[in-house]
Amino acid sequence: FENVEDDIADVTQEVLKQQSLLKQLKQTILQEAIEGKLTEKWRVKNPDIGTAKELLEQIKTEKEQLVKEKKIKPSKPLLPINEDEISFDIPQSWEWCRFGEIAIIESNLVNPKDYLEYYQIGPDLIEKNTGKLLENRTVNESGIFSSNHYFFKNQLIYSKVRPKLNKVIIANYDGLCSADMYPIHAFIYNKYLQIVMLSEHFYWEVDKFDNRVKMPKINQNQLNITKIPTPPMEEQKEIVATIEKLFAICDELEVEINQNKTTVDNLMATVLKEAFEN
C-alpha cells in the first residue's frame, strides 16, 4: 500500500495547494477592487458619475443635519491623511478618507432578557475573512446575560476582538450582538465598506494597533482613523457587482476542490483500513 499512500498524499497536497491559491485569488480580487483596477474600463465608459470628493461633502452635510436633529452625536475632528500614510495609488476621482468620515460606530446597550426571541450574533458565529454568518441563534439559545448592542438591519457588525480575523457581516435583520462587536452605520455603500474591511489593506491597517498579546482588540478611536479608499457611489456599486460575479466563480471552484478533498480523504481512510486489517 505504500505507493498508493504516497499517491494519495501527493493528491492531498495538491488539493491543499489549490485551496490556498483560491484564498490568495480572492484577496487579490479584493485588493484590485479597492485600488480601482477592476473598474478601469467601466470608468472610461461612465465619465459623468461624479467624484468621491462630492460624495464626502454630501455625507458631511447629512451628518451635520443628523446632529442638528439630535439623532447622532457630533464626532471628533479627524486629522487629514498625509501623503506618507498612503499605501497605494487610487484613481483621480477617488479619495482617501478616515473610517470615521464615512461611518459611525453605534452603541446601544440593552438587557438581553428583554429580547429573548431576537437573533444574537457573537464573534464565534462569523467566519473569518469571508463576511459570512455561520448560523442564526436566538438570544435565548445563546444563554447570554450581560448587556448586548441592539443593531439594525443593513448595519455592519464587526468584531473588535482579534480584529485581524476580519470578522464582519452585513446584518439581514434587527438583532443583538455581543459587546465585543461594533454595530456600524455606513454612509457609503455598506457592501463596499465590507469589501474594504475584508481586504489585505484593512488587515494591515488593523495590524498597526495590535499591541495586546492575550486578547487583541481595536478601540473606536483606532477604527475611526483607519484609511479607506473611497470611490464615487455608483462605482462602489459597480465594484460590488463585479466582485460578486468573480466570487461566484471562485465558490464554484471551491466546491470542486472540496469534493476532490473529500474523495481523497475517503480513499486514504479505505487504504489505512485495508492496511491495518491485513
CSV table of C-alpha atoms in Angstrom, one decimal:
chain,number,residue,atom,x,y,z
A,1,PHE,CA,0.0,0.0,0.0
A,2,GLU,CA,3.0,2.3,0.2
A,3,ASN,CA,2.8,3.5,-3.4
A,4,VAL,CA,-0.9,4.1,-3.1
A,5,GLU,CA,-0.5,6.1,0.1
A,6,ASP,CA,2.2,8.2,-1.5
A,7,ASP,CA,0.0,8.9,-4.5
A,8,ILE,CA,-2.9,9.9,-2.2
A,9,ALA,CA,-0.6,12.1,-0.1
A,10,ASP,CA,0.6,13.8,-3.3
A,11,VAL,CA,-3.0,14.5,-4.4
A,12,THR,CA,-3.9,15.7,-0.9
A,13,GLN,CA,-1.0,18.2,-1.0
A,14,GLU,CA,-2.2,19.4,-4.5
A,15,VAL,CA,-5.8,19.9,-3.2
A,16,LEU,CA,-4.5,21.9,-0.2
A,17,LYS,CA,-2.3,24.0,-2.6
A,18,GLN,CA,-5.4,24.7,-4.7
A,19,GLN,CA,-7.4,25.8,-1.7
A,20,SER,CA,-4.6,28.1,-0.6
A,21,LEU,CA,-4.3,29.6,-4.2
A,22,LEU,CA,-8.0,30.2,-4.2
A,23,LYS,CA,-7.9,32.1,-1.0
A,24,GLN,CA,-5.0,34.2,-2.5
A,25,LEU,CA,-7.0,34.8,-5.6
A,26,LYS,CA,-9.9,36.2,-3.6
A,27,GLN,CA,-7.6,38.5,-1.7
A,28,THR,CA,-6.0,39.7,-5.0
A,29,ILE,CA,-9.5,40.4,-6.3
A,30,LEU,CA,-10.4,42.4,-3.2
A,31,GLN,CA,-7.1,44.4,-3.4
A,32,GLU,CA,-7.5,45.1,-7.2
A,33,ALA,CA,-11.1,46.3,-6.4
A,34,ILE,CA,-10.1,48.8,-3.7
A,35,GLU,CA,-7.3,50.1,-5.9
A,36,GLY,CA,-9.8,50.9,-8.7
A,37,LYS,CA,-8.2,48.4,-11.1
A,38,LEU,CA,-11.4,46.2,-11.5
A,39,THR,CA,-13.4,49.2,-12.8
A,40,GLU,CA,-10.8,50.9,-15.1
A,41,LYS,CA,-12.8,50.2,-18.3
A,42,TRP,CA,-16.1,51.0,-16.6
A,43,ARG,CA,-14.9,54.4,-15.5
A,44,VAL,CA,-13.9,55.3,-19.1
A,45,LYS,CA,-17.4,54.3,-20.2
A,46,ASN,CA,-19.1,56.3,-17.4
A,47,PRO,CA,-17.3,59.6,-17.1
A,48,ASP,CA,-20.2,61.5,-15.6
A,49,ILE,CA,-20.7,59.6,-12.3
A,50,GLY,CA,-19.2,62.4,-10.1
A,51,THR,CA,-16.4,62.2,-7.7
A,52,ALA,CA,-15.7,60.9,-4.2
A,53,LYS,CA,-15.0,64.4,-3.1
A,54,GLU,CA,-18.6,65.4,-3.9
A,55,LEU,CA,-19.8,62.3,-2.1
A,56,LEU,CA,-17.9,63.1,1.0
A,57,GLU,CA,-19.3,66.6,1.0
A,58,GLN,CA,-22.8,65.1,0.8
A,59,ILE,CA,-22.0,62.8,3.7
A,60,LYS,CA,-20.7,65.7,5.8
A,61,THR,CA,-23.9,67.7,5.2
A,62,GLU,CA,-26.0,64.6,6.1
A,63,LYS,CA,-24.1,64.1,9.3
A,64,GLU,CA,-24.5,67.8,10.3
A,65,GLN,CA,-28.2,67.5,9.8
A,66,LEU,CA,-28.4,64.4,11.9
A,67,VAL,CA,-26.5,66.2,14.6
A,68,LYS,CA,-29.0,69.1,14.5
A,69,GLU,CA,-31.8,66.6,14.8
A,70,LYS,CA,-30.0,65.0,17.8
A,71,LYS,CA,-30.0,61.6,16.0
A,72,ILE,CA,-26.3,61.3,16.3
A,73,LYS,CA,-23.6,63.0,18.5
A,74,PRO,CA,-21.0,65.3,17.0
A,75,SER,CA,-17.9,63.4,16.0
A,76,LYS,CA,-14.4,64.4,17.0
A,77,PRO,CA,-12.4,66.1,14.2
A,78,LEU,CA,-10.1,63.7,12.4
A,79,LEU,CA,-6.6,64.6,11.2
A,80,PRO,CA,-6.3,64.8,7.4
A,81,ILE,CA,-4.4,62.0,5.7
A,82,ASN,CA,-0.8,62.8,4.8
A,83,GLU,CA,0.9,61.5,1.7
A,84,ASP,CA,3.3,59.4,3.7
A,85,GLU,CA,0.3,57.5,5.1
A,86,ILE,CA,-1.0,56.4,1.7
A,87,SER,CA,-0.1,52.8,0.9
A,88,PHE,CA,-1.2,52.7,-2.8
A,89,ASP,CA,-2.4,54.9,-5.6
A,90,ILE,CA,-6.1,55.3,-6.4
A,91,PRO,CA,-8.0,56.9,-9.4
A,92,GLN,CA,-8.2,60.7,-9.5
A,93,SER,CA,-12.0,60.5,-8.9
A,94,TRP,CA,-11.5,58.7,-5.7
A,95,GLU,CA,-10.5,60.0,-2.2
A,96,TRP,CA,-8.6,58.6,0.8
A,97,CYS,CA,-10.6,59.3,3.9
A,98,ARG,CA,-10.8,58.2,7.5
A,99,PHE,CA,-13.2,55.4,8.6
A,100,GLY,CA,-14.9,57.9,10.9
A,101,GLU,CA,-15.7,60.2,8.0
A,102,ILE,CA,-17.8,57.6,6.2
A,103,ALA,CA,-19.2,55.5,9.0
A,104,ILE,CA,-20.5,55.8,12.6
A,105,ILE,CA,-19.8,53.2,15.3
A,106,GLU,CA,-23.1,52.9,17.2
A,107,SER,CA,-23.5,51.9,20.8
A,108,ASN,CA,-26.9,50.8,22.0
A,109,LEU,CA,-26.5,48.5,25.0
A,110,VAL,CA,-29.7,46.7,26.1
A,111,ASN,CA,-30.6,43.9,28.5
A,112,PRO,CA,-30.8,40.7,26.6
A,113,LYS,CA,-33.6,39.4,28.8
A,114,ASP,CA,-35.9,41.8,27.0
A,115,TYR,CA,-35.1,40.3,23.6
A,116,LEU,CA,-35.1,36.5,24.1
A,117,GLU,CA,-36.5,35.7,20.7
A,118,TYR,CA,-34.3,38.1,18.7
A,119,TYR,CA,-31.2,36.7,16.9
A,120,GLN,CA,-28.0,37.3,18.7
A,121,ILE,CA,-24.6,37.4,17.0
A,122,GLY,CA,-21.2,36.8,18.6
A,123,PRO,CA,-17.7,36.7,17.1
A,124,ASP,CA,-17.8,32.9,17.0
A,125,LEU,CA,-20.8,33.0,14.6
A,126,ILE,CA,-18.9,34.9,11.9
A,127,GLU,CA,-16.5,33.1,9.6
A,128,LYS,CA,-13.1,34.8,9.4
A,129,ASN,CA,-12.1,36.6,6.2
A,130,THR,CA,-15.3,35.8,4.3
A,131,GLY,CA,-18.1,38.1,5.6
A,132,LYS,CA,-20.3,35.0,6.1
A,133,LEU,CA,-22.6,34.3,9.1
A,134,LEU,CA,-22.3,30.7,10.1
A,135,GLU,CA,-25.7,30.2,11.7
A,136,ASN,CA,-28.7,32.0,13.3
A,137,ARG,CA,-29.0,31.8,17.0
A,138,THR,CA,-31.5,33.5,19.3
A,139,VAL,CA,-30.7,35.3,22.5
A,140,ASN,CA,-32.5,32.5,24.4
A,141,GLU,CA,-30.4,29.9,22.6
A,142,SER,CA,-27.2,31.8,23.3
A,143,GLY,CA,-27.9,31.9,27.0
A,144,ILE,CA,-26.3,35.3,27.4
A,145,PHE,CA,-26.9,37.5,30.5
A,146,SER,CA,-24.6,40.5,30.0
A,147,SER,CA,-25.5,43.7,28.1
A,148,ASN,CA,-25.5,43.4,24.3
A,149,HIS,CA,-25.7,46.0,21.5
A,150,TYR,CA,-29.0,46.4,19.6
A,151,PHE,CA,-28.3,46.6,15.9
A,152,PHE,CA,-30.4,47.3,12.9
A,153,LYS,CA,-30.8,45.6,9.5
A,154,ASN,CA,-28.1,46.6,6.9
A,155,GLN,CA,-25.7,47.7,9.6
A,156,LEU,CA,-22.2,46.2,9.6
A,157,ILE,CA,-21.4,44.0,12.6
A,158,TYR,CA,-17.6,43.9,13.2
A,159,SER,CA,-15.7,42.0,15.8
A,160,LYS,CA,-13.4,44.3,17.7
A,161,VAL,CA,-11.8,41.3,19.4
A,162,ARG,CA,-8.9,39.7,17.5
A,163,PRO,CA,-9.6,42.1,14.6
A,164,LYS,CA,-7.1,40.5,12.3
A,165,LEU,CA,-9.5,37.7,11.8
A,166,ASN,CA,-11.6,40.1,9.7
A,167,LYS,CA,-14.9,39.1,11.1
A,168,VAL,CA,-17.5,41.4,9.6
A,169,ILE,CA,-21.0,40.8,8.2
A,170,ILE,CA,-23.9,42.9,7.0
A,171,ALA,CA,-27.0,42.3,9.2
A,172,ASN,CA,-30.1,40.9,7.4
A,173,TYR,CA,-32.3,41.7,10.4
A,174,ASP,CA,-32.6,43.7,13.6
A,175,GLY,CA,-31.0,41.9,16.5
A,176,LEU,CA,-28.4,41.9,19.3
A,177,CYS,CA,-24.7,41.4,19.1
A,178,SER,CA,-22.0,40.8,21.7
A,179,ALA,CA,-20.4,43.8,23.4
A,180,ASP,CA,-17.2,42.6,21.8
A,181,MET,CA,-18.6,43.8,18.5
A,182,TYR,CA,-19.3,47.1,16.9
A,183,PRO,CA,-22.6,47.9,15.1
A,184,ILE,CA,-21.6,50.2,12.2
A,185,HIS,CA,-23.8,52.6,10.2
A,186,ALA,CA,-22.2,53.2,6.8
A,187,PHE,CA,-22.8,56.5,4.9
A,188,ILE,CA,-21.2,54.9,1.8
A,189,TYR,CA,-22.4,51.6,0.2
A,190,ASN,CA,-22.4,49.1,3.1
A,191,LYS,CA,-21.3,46.2,0.8
A,192,TYR,CA,-18.3,48.2,-0.5
A,193,LEU,CA,-17.2,49.1,3.0
A,194,GLN,CA,-17.4,45.4,3.9
A,195,ILE,CA,-15.2,44.6,0.9
A,196,VAL,CA,-12.6,47.1,2.2
A,197,MET,CA,-12.8,45.6,5.7
A,198,LEU,CA,-12.2,42.1,4.3
A,199,SER,CA,-9.2,43.3,2.2
A,200,GLU,CA,-5.5,42.8,2.9
A,201,HIS,CA,-5.2,46.6,3.1
A,202,PHE,CA,-7.5,46.7,6.1
A,203,TYR,CA,-5.7,43.8,7.7
A,204,TRP,CA,-2.5,45.8,7.8
A,205,GLU,CA,-4.3,48.9,8.9
A,206,VAL,CA,-5.6,47.0,11.9
A,207,ASP,CA,-2.3,45.3,12.5
A,208,LYS,CA,-0.7,48.6,13.4
A,209,PHE,CA,-2.8,48.7,16.6
A,210,ASP,CA,-2.2,45.1,17.6
A,211,ASN,CA,-0.2,45.5,20.8
A,212,ARG,CA,-2.1,43.2,23.1
A,213,VAL,CA,-0.8,39.7,23.3
A,214,LYS,CA,-3.6,37.8,25.2
A,215,MET,CA,-6.7,39.4,23.6
A,216,PRO,CA,-6.0,41.9,20.8
A,217,LYS,CA,-8.7,44.5,20.4
A,218,ILE,CA,-9.3,47.6,18.3
A,219,ASN,CA,-10.9,50.5,20.0
A,220,GLN,CA,-13.2,53.1,18.4
A,221,ASN,CA,-10.6,55.8,18.1
A,222,GLN,CA,-8.3,53.4,16.3
A,223,LEU,CA,-11.0,52.1,14.0
A,224,ASN,CA,-12.1,55.7,13.2
A,225,ILE,CA,-8.6,56.7,12.0
A,226,THR,CA,-8.1,53.8,9.6
A,227,LYS,CA,-7.8,54.8,6.0
A,228,ILE,CA,-10.5,53.9,3.5
A,229,PRO,CA,-10.0,54.3,-0.3
A,230,THR,CA,-13.4,55.7,-1.4
A,231,PRO,CA,-14.8,55.8,-4.9
A,232,PRO,CA,-17.9,57.7,-6.1
A,233,MET,CA,-21.1,55.9,-5.0
A,234,GLU,CA,-22.0,54.5,-8.5
A,235,GLU,CA,-18.5,53.0,-8.8
A,236,GLN,CA,-18.8,51.4,-5.3
A,237,LYS,CA,-21.9,49.6,-6.6
A,238,GLU,CA,-20.2,48.5,-9.7
A,239,ILE,CA,-17.2,47.2,-7.7
A,240,VAL,CA,-19.5,45.1,-5.5
A,241,ALA,CA,-21.4,43.7,-8.5
A,242,THR,CA,-18.1,42.8,-10.2
A,243,ILE,CA,-16.8,41.1,-7.1
A,244,GLU,CA,-20.0,39.1,-6.6
A,245,LYS,CA,-19.7,37.7,-10.1
A,246,LEU,CA,-16.0,36.8,-9.6
A,247,PHE,CA,-16.5,35.3,-6.2
A,248,ALA,CA,-19.4,33.2,-7.5
A,249,ILE,CA,-16.9,31.6,-9.9
A,250,CYS,CA,-14.4,31.2,-7.1
A,251,ASP,CA,-17.1,29.5,-5.0
A,252,GLU,CA,-17.8,27.0,-7.8
A,253,LEU,CA,-14.1,26.2,-7.9
A,254,GLU,CA,-14.1,25.8,-4.2
A,255,VAL,CA,-16.9,23.3,-4.3
A,256,GLU,CA,-15.0,21.2,-6.8
A,257,ILE,CA,-11.8,21.4,-4.8
A,258,ASN,CA,-13.6,20.4,-1.6
A,259,GLN,CA,-15.2,17.5,-3.4
A,260,ASN,CA,-11.8,16.3,-4.5
A,261,LYS,CA,-10.5,16.6,-0.9
A,262,THR,CA,-13.5,14.5,0.3
A,263,THR,CA,-12.7,11.9,-2.3
A,264,VAL,CA,-9.1,11.8,-1.3
A,265,ASP,CA,-9.9,11.6,2.4
A,266,ASN,CA,-12.3,8.7,1.8
A,267,LEU,CA,-9.6,6.9,-0.3
A,268,MET,CA,-7.0,7.5,2.4
A,269,ALA,CA,-9.4,6.1,5.1
A,270,THR,CA,-10.0,3.0,2.9
A,271,VAL,CA,-6.3,2.4,2.3
A,272,LEU,CA,-5.5,2.7,6.0
A,273,LYS,CA,-8.4,0.4,7.0
A,274,GLU,CA,-7.2,-2.2,4.5
A,275,ALA,CA,-3.6,-1.9,5.7
A,276,PHE,CA,-4.4,-2.4,9.3
A,277,GLU,CA,-6.9,-5.2,8.7
A,278,ASN,CA,-4.2,-7.1,6.8
